[in-house]
Coordinates of C-alpha atoms and ligand atoms in Angstrom, one line a residue:
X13 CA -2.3 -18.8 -17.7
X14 CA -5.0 -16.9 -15.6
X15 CA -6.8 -14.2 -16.6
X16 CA -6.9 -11.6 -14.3
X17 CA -10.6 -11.0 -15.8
X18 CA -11.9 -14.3 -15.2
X19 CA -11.2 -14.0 -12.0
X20 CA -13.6 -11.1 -11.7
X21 CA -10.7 -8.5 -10.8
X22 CA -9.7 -5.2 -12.5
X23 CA -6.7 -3.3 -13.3
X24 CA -5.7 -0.2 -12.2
X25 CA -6.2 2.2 -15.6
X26 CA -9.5 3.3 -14.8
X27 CA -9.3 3.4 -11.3
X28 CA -6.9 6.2 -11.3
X29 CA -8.3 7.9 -14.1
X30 CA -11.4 8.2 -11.9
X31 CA -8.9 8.8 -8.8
X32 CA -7.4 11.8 -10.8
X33 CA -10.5 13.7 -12.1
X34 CA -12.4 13.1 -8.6
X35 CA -9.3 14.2 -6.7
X36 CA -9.1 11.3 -4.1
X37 CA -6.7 8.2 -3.7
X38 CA -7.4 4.3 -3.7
X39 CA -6.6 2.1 -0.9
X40 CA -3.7 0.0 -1.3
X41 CA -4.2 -2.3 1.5
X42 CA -1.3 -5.4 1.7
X43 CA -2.9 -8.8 2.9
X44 CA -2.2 -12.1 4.0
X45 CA -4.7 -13.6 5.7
X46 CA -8.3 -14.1 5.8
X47 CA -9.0 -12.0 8.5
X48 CA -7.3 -9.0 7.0
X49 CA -9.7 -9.9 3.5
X50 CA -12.5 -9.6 5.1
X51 CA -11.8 -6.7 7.3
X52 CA -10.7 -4.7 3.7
X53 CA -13.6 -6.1 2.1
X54 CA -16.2 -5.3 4.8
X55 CA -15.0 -1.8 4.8
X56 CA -14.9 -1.2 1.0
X57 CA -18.3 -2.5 0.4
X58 CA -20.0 -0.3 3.6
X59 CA -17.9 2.8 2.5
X60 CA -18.9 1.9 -1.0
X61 CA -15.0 2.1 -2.3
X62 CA -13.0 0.7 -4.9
X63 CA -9.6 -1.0 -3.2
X64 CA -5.9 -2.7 -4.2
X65 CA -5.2 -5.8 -2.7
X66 CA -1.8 -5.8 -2.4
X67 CA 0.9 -9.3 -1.9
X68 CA 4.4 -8.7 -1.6
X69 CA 6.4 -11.5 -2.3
X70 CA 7.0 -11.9 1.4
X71 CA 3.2 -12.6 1.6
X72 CA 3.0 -14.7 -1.5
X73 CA 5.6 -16.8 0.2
X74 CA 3.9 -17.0 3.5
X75 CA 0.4 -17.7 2.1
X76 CA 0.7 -19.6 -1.4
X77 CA 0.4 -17.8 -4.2
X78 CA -2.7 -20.0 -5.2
X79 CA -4.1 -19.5 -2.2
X80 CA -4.3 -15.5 -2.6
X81 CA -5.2 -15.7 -6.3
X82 CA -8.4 -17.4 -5.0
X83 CA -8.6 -15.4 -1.7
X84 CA -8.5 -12.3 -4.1
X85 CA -11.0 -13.4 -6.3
X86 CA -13.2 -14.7 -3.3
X87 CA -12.8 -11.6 -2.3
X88 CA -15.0 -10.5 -5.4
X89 CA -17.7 -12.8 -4.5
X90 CA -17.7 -12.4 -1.0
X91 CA -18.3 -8.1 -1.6
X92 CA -21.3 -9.2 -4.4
X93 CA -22.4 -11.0 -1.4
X94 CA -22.0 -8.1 1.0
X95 CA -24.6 -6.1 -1.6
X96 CA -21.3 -4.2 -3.6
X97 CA -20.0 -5.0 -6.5
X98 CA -16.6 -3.5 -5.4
X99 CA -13.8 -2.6 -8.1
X100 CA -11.0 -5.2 -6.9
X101 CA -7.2 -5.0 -8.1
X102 CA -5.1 -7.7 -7.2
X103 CA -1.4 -5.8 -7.2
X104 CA 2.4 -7.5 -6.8
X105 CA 4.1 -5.0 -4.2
X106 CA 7.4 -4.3 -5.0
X107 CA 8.0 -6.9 -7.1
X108 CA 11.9 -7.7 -7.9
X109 CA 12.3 -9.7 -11.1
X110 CA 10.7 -9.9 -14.4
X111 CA 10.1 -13.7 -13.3
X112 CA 8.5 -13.3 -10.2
X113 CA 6.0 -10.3 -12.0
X114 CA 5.9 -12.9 -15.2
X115 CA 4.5 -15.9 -12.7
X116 CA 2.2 -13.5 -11.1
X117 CA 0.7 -12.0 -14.0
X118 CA 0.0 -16.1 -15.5
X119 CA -1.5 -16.7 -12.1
X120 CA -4.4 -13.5 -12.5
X121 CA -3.0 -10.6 -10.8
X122 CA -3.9 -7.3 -12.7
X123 CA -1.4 -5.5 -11.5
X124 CA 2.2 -5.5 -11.0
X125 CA 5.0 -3.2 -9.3
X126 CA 8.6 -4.1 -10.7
X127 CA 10.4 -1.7 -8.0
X128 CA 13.9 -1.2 -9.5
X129 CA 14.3 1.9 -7.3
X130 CA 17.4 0.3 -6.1
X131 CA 19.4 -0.6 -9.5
X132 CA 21.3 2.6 -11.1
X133 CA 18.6 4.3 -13.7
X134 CA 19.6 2.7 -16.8
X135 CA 18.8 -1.1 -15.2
X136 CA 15.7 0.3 -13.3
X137 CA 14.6 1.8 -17.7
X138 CA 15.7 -1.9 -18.6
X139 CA 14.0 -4.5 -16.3
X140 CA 10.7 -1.9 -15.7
X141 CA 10.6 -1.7 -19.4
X142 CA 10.5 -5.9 -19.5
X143 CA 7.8 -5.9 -17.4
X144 CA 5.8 -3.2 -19.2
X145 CA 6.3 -5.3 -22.0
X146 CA 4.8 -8.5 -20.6
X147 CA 2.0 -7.4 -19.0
X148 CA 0.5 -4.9 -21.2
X149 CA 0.3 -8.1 -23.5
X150 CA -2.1 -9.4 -21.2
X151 CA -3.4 -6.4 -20.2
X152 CA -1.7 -5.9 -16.6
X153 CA -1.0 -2.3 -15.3
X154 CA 2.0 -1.8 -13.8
X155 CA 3.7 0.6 -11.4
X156 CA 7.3 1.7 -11.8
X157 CA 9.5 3.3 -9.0
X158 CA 12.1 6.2 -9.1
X159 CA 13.7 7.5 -5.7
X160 CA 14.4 5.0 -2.8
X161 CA 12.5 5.1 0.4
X162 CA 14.4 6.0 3.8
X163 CA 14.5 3.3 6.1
X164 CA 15.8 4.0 9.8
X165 CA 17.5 0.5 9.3
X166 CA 19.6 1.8 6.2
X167 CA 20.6 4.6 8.3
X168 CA 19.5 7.4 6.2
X169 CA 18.6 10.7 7.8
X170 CA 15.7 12.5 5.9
X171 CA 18.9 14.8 5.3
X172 CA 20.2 12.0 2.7
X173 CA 17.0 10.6 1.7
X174 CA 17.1 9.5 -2.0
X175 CA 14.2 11.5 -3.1
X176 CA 12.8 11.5 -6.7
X177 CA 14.4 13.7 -9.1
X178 CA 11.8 15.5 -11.2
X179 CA 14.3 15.8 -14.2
X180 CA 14.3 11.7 -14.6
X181 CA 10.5 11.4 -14.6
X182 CA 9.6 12.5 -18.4
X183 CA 12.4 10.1 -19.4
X184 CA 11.5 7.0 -17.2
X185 CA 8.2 7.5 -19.0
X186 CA 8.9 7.6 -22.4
X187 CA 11.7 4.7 -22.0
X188 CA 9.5 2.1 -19.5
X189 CA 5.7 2.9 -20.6
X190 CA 4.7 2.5 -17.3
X191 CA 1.4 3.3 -15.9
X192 CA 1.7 4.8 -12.6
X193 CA 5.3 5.7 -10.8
X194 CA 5.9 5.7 -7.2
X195 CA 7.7 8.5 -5.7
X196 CA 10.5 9.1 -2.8
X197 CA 9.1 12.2 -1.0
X198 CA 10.0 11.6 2.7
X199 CA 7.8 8.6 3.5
X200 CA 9.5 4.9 4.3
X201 CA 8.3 1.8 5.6
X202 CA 7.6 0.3 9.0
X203 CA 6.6 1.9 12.2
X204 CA 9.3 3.8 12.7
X205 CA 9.6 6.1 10.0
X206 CA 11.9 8.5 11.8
X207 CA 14.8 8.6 13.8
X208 CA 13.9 10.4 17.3
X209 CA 16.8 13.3 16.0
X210 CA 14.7 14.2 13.1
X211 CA 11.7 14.8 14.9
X212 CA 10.6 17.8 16.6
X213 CA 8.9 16.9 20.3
X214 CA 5.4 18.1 21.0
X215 CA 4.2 19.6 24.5
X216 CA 2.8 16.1 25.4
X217 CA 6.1 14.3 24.1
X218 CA 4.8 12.8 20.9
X219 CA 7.3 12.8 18.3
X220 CA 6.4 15.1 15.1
X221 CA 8.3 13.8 11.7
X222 CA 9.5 16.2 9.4
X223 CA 6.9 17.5 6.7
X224 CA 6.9 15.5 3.5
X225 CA 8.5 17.2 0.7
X226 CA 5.3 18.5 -1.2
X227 CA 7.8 20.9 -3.3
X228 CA 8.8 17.6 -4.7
X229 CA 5.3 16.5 -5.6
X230 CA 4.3 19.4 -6.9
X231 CA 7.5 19.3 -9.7
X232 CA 7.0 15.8 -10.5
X233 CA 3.2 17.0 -11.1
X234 CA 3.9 19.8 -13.5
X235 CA 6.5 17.4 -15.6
X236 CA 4.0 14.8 -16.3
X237 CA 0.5 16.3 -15.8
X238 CA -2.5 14.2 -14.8
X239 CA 0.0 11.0 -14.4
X240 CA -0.7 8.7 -11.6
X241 CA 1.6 9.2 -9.0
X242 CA 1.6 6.4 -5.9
X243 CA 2.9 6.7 -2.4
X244 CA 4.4 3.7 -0.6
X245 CA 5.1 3.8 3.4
X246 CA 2.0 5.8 3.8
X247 CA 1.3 4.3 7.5
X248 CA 0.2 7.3 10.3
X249 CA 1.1 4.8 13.2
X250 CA -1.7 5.8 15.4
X251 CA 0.3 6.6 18.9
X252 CA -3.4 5.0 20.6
X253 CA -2.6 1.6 18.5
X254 CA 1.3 1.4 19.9
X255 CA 0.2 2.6 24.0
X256 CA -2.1 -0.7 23.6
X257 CA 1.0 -2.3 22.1
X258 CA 2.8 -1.2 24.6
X259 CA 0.6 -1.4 27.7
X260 CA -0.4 -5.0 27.2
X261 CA 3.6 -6.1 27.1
X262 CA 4.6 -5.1 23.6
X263 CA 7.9 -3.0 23.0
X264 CA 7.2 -0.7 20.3
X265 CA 10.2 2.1 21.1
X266 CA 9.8 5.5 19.1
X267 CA 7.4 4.5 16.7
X268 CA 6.1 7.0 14.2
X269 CA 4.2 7.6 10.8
X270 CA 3.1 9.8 8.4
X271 CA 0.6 12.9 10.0
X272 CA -2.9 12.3 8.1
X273 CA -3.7 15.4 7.2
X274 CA -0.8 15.5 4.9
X275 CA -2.0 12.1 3.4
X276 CA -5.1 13.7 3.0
X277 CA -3.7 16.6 1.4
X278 CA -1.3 14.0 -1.4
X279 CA -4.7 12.2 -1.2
X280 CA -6.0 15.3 -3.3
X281 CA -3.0 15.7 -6.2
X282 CA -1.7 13.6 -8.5
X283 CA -1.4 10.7 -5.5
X284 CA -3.6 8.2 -6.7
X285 CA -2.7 5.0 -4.8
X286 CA -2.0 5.0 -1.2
X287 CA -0.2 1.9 0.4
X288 CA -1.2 1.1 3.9
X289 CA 0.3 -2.1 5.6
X290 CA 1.7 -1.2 9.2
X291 CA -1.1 0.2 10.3
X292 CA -2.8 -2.7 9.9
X293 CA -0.3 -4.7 11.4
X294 CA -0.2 -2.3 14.3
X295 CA -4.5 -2.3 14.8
X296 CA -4.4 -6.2 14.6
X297 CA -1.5 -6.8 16.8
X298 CA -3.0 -4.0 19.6
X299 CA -6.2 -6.0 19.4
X300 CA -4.5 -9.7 20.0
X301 CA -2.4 -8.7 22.7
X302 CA -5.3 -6.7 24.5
X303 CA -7.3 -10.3 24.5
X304 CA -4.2 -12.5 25.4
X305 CA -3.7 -9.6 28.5
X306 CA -7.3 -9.1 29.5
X307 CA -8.6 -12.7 28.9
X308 CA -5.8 -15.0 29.7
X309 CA -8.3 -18.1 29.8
X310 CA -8.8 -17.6 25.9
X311 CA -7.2 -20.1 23.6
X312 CA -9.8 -19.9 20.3
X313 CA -8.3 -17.8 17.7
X314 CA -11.8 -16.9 16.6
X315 CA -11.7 -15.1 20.2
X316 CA -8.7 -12.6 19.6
X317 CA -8.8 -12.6 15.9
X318 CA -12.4 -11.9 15.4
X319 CA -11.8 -8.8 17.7
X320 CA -8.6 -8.0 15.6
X321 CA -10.8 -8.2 12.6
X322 CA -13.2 -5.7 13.3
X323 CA -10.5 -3.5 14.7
X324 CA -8.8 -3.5 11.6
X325 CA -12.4 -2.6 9.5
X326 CA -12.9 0.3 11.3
X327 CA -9.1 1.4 10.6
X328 CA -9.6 0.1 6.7
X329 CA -13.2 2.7 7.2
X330 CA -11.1 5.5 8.9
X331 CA -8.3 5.5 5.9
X332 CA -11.4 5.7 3.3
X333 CA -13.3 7.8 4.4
X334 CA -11.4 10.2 6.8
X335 CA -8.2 10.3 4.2
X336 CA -7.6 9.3 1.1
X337 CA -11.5 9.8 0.1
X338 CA -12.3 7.3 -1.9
X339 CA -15.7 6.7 -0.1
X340 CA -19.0 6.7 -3.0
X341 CA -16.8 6.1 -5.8
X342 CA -18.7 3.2 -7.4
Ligands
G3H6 O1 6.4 -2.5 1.5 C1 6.3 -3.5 2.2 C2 5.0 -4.0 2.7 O2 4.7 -3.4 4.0 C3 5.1 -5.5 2.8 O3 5.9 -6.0 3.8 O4 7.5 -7.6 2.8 O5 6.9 -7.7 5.2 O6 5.3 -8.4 3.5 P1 6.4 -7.5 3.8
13P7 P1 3.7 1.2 5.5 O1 4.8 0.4 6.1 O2 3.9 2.7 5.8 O3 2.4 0.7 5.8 O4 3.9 1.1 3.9 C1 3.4 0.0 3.2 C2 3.9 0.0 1.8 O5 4.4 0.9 1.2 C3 3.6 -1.2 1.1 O6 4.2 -1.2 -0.2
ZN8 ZN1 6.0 -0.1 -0.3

């Protein structure tokens, strides 16, 4: 058993206490790699933000769940070293079984999120209550989920979107003990949020999603004042990012995210954990391909990954600063 505190890392109570009362949202940025760790960290510490490092268990399959313990907790070190003592959380994203947030809470995460969004509501109560159980022993925050997320692959329009129902929050509470609750407002993951039909076209052609459903929001707020409330498929999918894709050979068809400016505006309510990954993916990937298609000679990683890298820090910077506003918080 690992401590999460030997390690260096926090959890997420005071975070979002701080999040709440300042009216701004943490980073929840997912990782898997070294390059993507230093990118977040490099932007956190120059923006002088506190940040989630998130591992889903895709990632902890892909990169060792030892391995990211001590990439997280390097990542403590390595921001000291940068001049910042950054506020670091090292979170389970959507996490599926008691055992798989059990074995990540022995190996030093501080956080976990047991997403049962998908069981009927007494089994999500049951297993998000288990995990409560666990890791308040040791400490460990953990996020709950009510609502499912659309996905254009599970052939929901936003029409039949499962969003949360503000009469189940009070009770999913009371019965779990959970510390934050993600919510289904119109958001879902990937780069393709929308189905073409449910978007409106712009003059120039872009696609424009339909507005998240802040009414929603707004309910869930006045049941359970001051809670922390966290959004999941919060990517913008910057269209600049997919012409690269697409110019330098990629095949990114209809892709489209969440506008920023209503980010920024959750950014400023009860939201106060934001969860960023395809953006990422979509700065590092644009940045690869423009090397591979512009410098065809070029077979060191350092050479297309390095330029991914500081790609994705000025992203990482953007999010911060320009939207969920969690810049000068330590
Ligand atoms: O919510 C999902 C995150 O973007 C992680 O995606 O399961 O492909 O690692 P992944
Ligand atoms: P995006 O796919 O919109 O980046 O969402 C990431 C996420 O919610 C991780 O849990
Ligand atoms: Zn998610």
């Amino acid at each position: 058993m690992t401590s999460f505190k030997d390690l260096g890392l926090v959890n997420s109570r005071e975070l979002f206490k701080k999040a709440m009362a300042g009216k701004y949202a943490i980073p929840a940025f997912n990782f898997n790699n070294m390059e993507q760790m230093q990118a977040i960290v490099q932007a956190c510490v120059e923006a002088k933000s506190p940040v989630i490092l998130q591992v889903s268990s895709g990632a902890r399959k892909y990169a060792n769940q030892t391995l990211l313990r001590y990439m997280a907790q390097g990542a403590v070190e390595y921001a000291k070293e940068l001049g910042a003592n950054v506020p670091i959380v090292l979170h389970l994203d959507h996490g599926d079984t008691l055992d798989l947030c059990k074995s990540c809470i022995d190996y030093g995460f501080s956080s976990v999120m047991i997403d049962g969004s998908h069981h009927p509501y007494a089994d999500n109560v049951a297993i998000t209550a288990a995990v409560v159980e666990y890791a308040h022993k040791y400490d460990v925050t953990v996020e709950g989920e009510l609502g499912v997320l659309a996905g254009v692959e599970d052939e929901v329009s936003a029409e039949h979107h499962t969003y949360t129902q503000p009469e189940e929050v009070e009770d999913f509470l009371k019965k779990t003990g959970v510390d934050s609750l993600a919510i289904s407002i119109g958001t879902s993951h990937g780069a393709n949020k929308f189905r073409p039909e449910q978007c409106t076209r712009g003059a120039d052609g872009v696609l424009i999603p339909p507005p998240l459903r802040f009414d929603i929001l707004e309910a869930i707020e006045k049941r359970i004042p001051g809670f922390p409330i966290v959004l999941h498929g919060a990517s913008s999918v910057p269209q600049a990012s997919v012409a690269t894709i697409n110019k330098y050979g990629g095949a990114l068809k209809d892709a489209v995210g969440i506008p920023e400016e209503q980010l920024r505006r959750a950014a400023t309510s009860a939201v106060c954990k934001i969860n960023i990954d395809s953006d990422g993916r979509l700065a590092m990937t644009a940045a690869v391909r423009e090397v591979f298609a512009t410098k065809p000679a070029e077979f060191d990683p350092r050479k297309y990954l390095g330029p991914a890298r500081d790609s994705l820090k000025e992203l990482y910077k953007h999010k911060i600063v320009n939207v969920l506003g969690s810049n000068n918080r330590f």
